[in-house]
CSV table of C-alpha atoms in Angstrom, one decimal:
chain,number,residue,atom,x,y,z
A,1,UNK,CA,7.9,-15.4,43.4
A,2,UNK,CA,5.1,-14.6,40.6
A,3,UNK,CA,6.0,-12.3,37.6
A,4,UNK,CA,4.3,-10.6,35.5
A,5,UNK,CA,5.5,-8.6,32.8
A,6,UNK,CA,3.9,-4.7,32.4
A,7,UNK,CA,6.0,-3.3,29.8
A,8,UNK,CA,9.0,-1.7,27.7
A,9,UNK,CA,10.0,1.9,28.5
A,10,UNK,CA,11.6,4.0,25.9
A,11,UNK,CA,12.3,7.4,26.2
A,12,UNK,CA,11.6,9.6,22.8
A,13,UNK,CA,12.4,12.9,22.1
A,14,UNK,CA,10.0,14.2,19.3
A,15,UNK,CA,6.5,12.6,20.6
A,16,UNK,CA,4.5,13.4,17.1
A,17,UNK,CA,7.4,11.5,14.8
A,18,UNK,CA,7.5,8.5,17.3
A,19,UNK,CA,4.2,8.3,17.4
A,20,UNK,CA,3.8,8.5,13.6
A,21,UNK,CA,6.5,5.2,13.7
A,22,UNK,CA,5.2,3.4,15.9
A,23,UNK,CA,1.4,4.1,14.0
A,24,UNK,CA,2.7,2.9,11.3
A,25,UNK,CA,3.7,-0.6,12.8
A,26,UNK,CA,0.4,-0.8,13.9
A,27,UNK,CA,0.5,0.2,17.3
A,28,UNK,CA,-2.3,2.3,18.6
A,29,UNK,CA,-2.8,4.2,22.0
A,30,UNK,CA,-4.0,2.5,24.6
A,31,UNK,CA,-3.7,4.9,27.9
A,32,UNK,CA,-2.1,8.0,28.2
A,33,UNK,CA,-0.5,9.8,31.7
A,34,UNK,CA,0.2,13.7,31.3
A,35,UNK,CA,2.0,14.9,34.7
A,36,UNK,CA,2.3,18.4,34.9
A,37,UNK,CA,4.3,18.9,38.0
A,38,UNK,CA,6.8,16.7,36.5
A,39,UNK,CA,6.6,18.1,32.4
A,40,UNK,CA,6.6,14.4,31.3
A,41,UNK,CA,4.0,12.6,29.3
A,42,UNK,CA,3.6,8.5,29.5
A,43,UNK,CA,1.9,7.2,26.2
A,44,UNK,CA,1.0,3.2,26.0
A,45,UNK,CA,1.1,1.9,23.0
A,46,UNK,CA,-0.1,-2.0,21.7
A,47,UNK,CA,-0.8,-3.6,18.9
A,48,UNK,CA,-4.9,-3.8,18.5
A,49,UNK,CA,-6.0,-6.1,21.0
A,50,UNK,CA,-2.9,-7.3,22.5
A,51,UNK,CA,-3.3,-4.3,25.9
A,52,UNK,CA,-0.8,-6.7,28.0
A,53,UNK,CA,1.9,-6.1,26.2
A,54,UNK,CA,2.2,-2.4,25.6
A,55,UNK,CA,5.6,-0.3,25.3
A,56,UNK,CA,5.3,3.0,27.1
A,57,UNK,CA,6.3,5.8,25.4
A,58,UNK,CA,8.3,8.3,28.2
A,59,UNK,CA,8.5,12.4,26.4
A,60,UNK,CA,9.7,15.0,28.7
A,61,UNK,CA,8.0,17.9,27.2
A,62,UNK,CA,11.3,19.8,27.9
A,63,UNK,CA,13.4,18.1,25.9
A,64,UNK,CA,15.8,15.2,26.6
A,65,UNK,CA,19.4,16.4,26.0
A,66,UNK,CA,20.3,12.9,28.1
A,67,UNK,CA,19.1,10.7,24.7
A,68,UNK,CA,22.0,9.1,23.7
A,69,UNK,CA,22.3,9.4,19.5
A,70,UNK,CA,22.8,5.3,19.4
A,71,UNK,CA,20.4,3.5,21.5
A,72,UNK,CA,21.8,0.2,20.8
A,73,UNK,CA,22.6,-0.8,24.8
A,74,UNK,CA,18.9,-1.0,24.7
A,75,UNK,CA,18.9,-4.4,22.3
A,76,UNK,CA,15.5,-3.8,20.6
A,77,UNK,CA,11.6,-4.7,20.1
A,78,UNK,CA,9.8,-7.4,18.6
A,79,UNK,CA,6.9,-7.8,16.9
A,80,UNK,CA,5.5,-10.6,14.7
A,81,UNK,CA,3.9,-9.9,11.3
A,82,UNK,CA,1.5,-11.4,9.1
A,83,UNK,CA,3.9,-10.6,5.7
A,84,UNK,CA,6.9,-9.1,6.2
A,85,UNK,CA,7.3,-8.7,2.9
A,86,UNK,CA,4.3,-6.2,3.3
A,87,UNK,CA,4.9,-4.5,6.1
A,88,UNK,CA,8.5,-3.8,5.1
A,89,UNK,CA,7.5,-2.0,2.0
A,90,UNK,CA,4.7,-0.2,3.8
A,91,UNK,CA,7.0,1.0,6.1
A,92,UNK,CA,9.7,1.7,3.1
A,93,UNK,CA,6.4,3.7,1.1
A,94,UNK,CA,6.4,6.1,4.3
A,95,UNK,CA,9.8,6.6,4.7
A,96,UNK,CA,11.2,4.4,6.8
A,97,UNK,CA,14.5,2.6,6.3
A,98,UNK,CA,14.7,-0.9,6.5
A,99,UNK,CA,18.1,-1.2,8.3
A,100,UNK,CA,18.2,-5.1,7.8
A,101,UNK,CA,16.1,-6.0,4.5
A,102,UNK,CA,14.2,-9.7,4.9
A,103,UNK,CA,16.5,-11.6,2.6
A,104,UNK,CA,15.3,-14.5,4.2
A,105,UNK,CA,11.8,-14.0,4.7
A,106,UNK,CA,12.1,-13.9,8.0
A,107,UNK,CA,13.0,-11.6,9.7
A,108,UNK,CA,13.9,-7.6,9.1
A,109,UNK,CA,14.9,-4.5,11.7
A,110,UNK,CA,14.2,-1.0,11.6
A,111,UNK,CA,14.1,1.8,13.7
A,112,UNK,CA,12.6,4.2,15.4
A,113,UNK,CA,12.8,8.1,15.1
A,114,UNK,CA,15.1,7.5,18.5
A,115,UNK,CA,17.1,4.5,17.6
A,116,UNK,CA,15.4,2.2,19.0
A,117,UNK,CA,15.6,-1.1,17.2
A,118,UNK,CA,12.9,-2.7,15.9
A,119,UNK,CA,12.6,-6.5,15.1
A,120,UNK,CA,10.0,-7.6,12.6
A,121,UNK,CA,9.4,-11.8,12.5
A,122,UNK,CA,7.3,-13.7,9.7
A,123,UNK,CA,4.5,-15.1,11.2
A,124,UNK,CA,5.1,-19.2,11.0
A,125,UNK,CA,7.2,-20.3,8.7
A,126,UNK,CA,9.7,-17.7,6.2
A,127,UNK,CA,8.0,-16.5,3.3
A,128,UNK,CA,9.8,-17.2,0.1
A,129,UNK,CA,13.2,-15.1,-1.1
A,130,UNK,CA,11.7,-12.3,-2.7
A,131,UNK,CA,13.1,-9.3,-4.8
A,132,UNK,CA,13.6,-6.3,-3.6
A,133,UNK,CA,14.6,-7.7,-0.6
A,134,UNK,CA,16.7,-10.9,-1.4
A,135,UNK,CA,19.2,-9.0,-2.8
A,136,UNK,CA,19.4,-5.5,-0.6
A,137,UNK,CA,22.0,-4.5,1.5
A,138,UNK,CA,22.0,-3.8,5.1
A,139,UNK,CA,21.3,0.0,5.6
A,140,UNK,CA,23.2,1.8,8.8
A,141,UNK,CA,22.9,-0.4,11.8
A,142,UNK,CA,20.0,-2.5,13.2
């Protein structure tokens, strides 16, 4: 039996913030479905070039009292990066936190406006320990 994998739902409930995060990873839009009759909007996001493996963005334009306020049950999303040392401190520079610093040059998690975790990996091997990071604590959870 063939499979082939489409995507990663995650429910948000401010659309312009999410979409602000998930910009600033490097994501960009890559098809959008507006349903009226149902109040809902589906956005598809990928990294530039990389349109199989999108994460769809579900916002129910009534709100979504159902959101739980830690979506840890959900485990999280990954996403390789050319310097995480960079992309960490652009995300830091526009206010995100970096819940799990890259100490190791690996590997660091952050997360989304809706707790959604998100796992950032070094592209090939760790970058060398680093200050800030090699000595920064853990921030909330990741």
């Amino acid at each position: 039996m063939p499979l082939k994998y489409l995507h990663t739902m995650v429910r948000v409930k401010d659309l312009d913030k999410s979409m602000a995060f998930y910009a600033l990873l490097g994501l960009q839009e890559i098809r959008r479905h507006d349903s009226e009759g149902g109040r809902f909007s589906l956005i598809f996001l990928a990294p530039p070039g990389q349109d199989e493996a999108p994460i769809e963005l579900t916002w129910n334009w009534d709100g979504d009292d159902e959101l739980p306020s830690d979506s840890r049950h959900f485990g999280h999303l990954a996403y390789e990066v050319d310097n995480i040392y960079e992309t960490c401190q652009h995300l830091m520079d526009n206010g995100v936190t970096i819940n799990r610093p890259p100490r190791d040059g690996r590997m660091a998690f952050v997360r989304s406006p809706d707790n959604i975790s998100i796992e950032l990996l070094q592209a090939g091997d760790a970058l060398d320990a680093a200050e800030p990071w090699a000595s920064m604590e853990n921030t909330g959870h990741w």
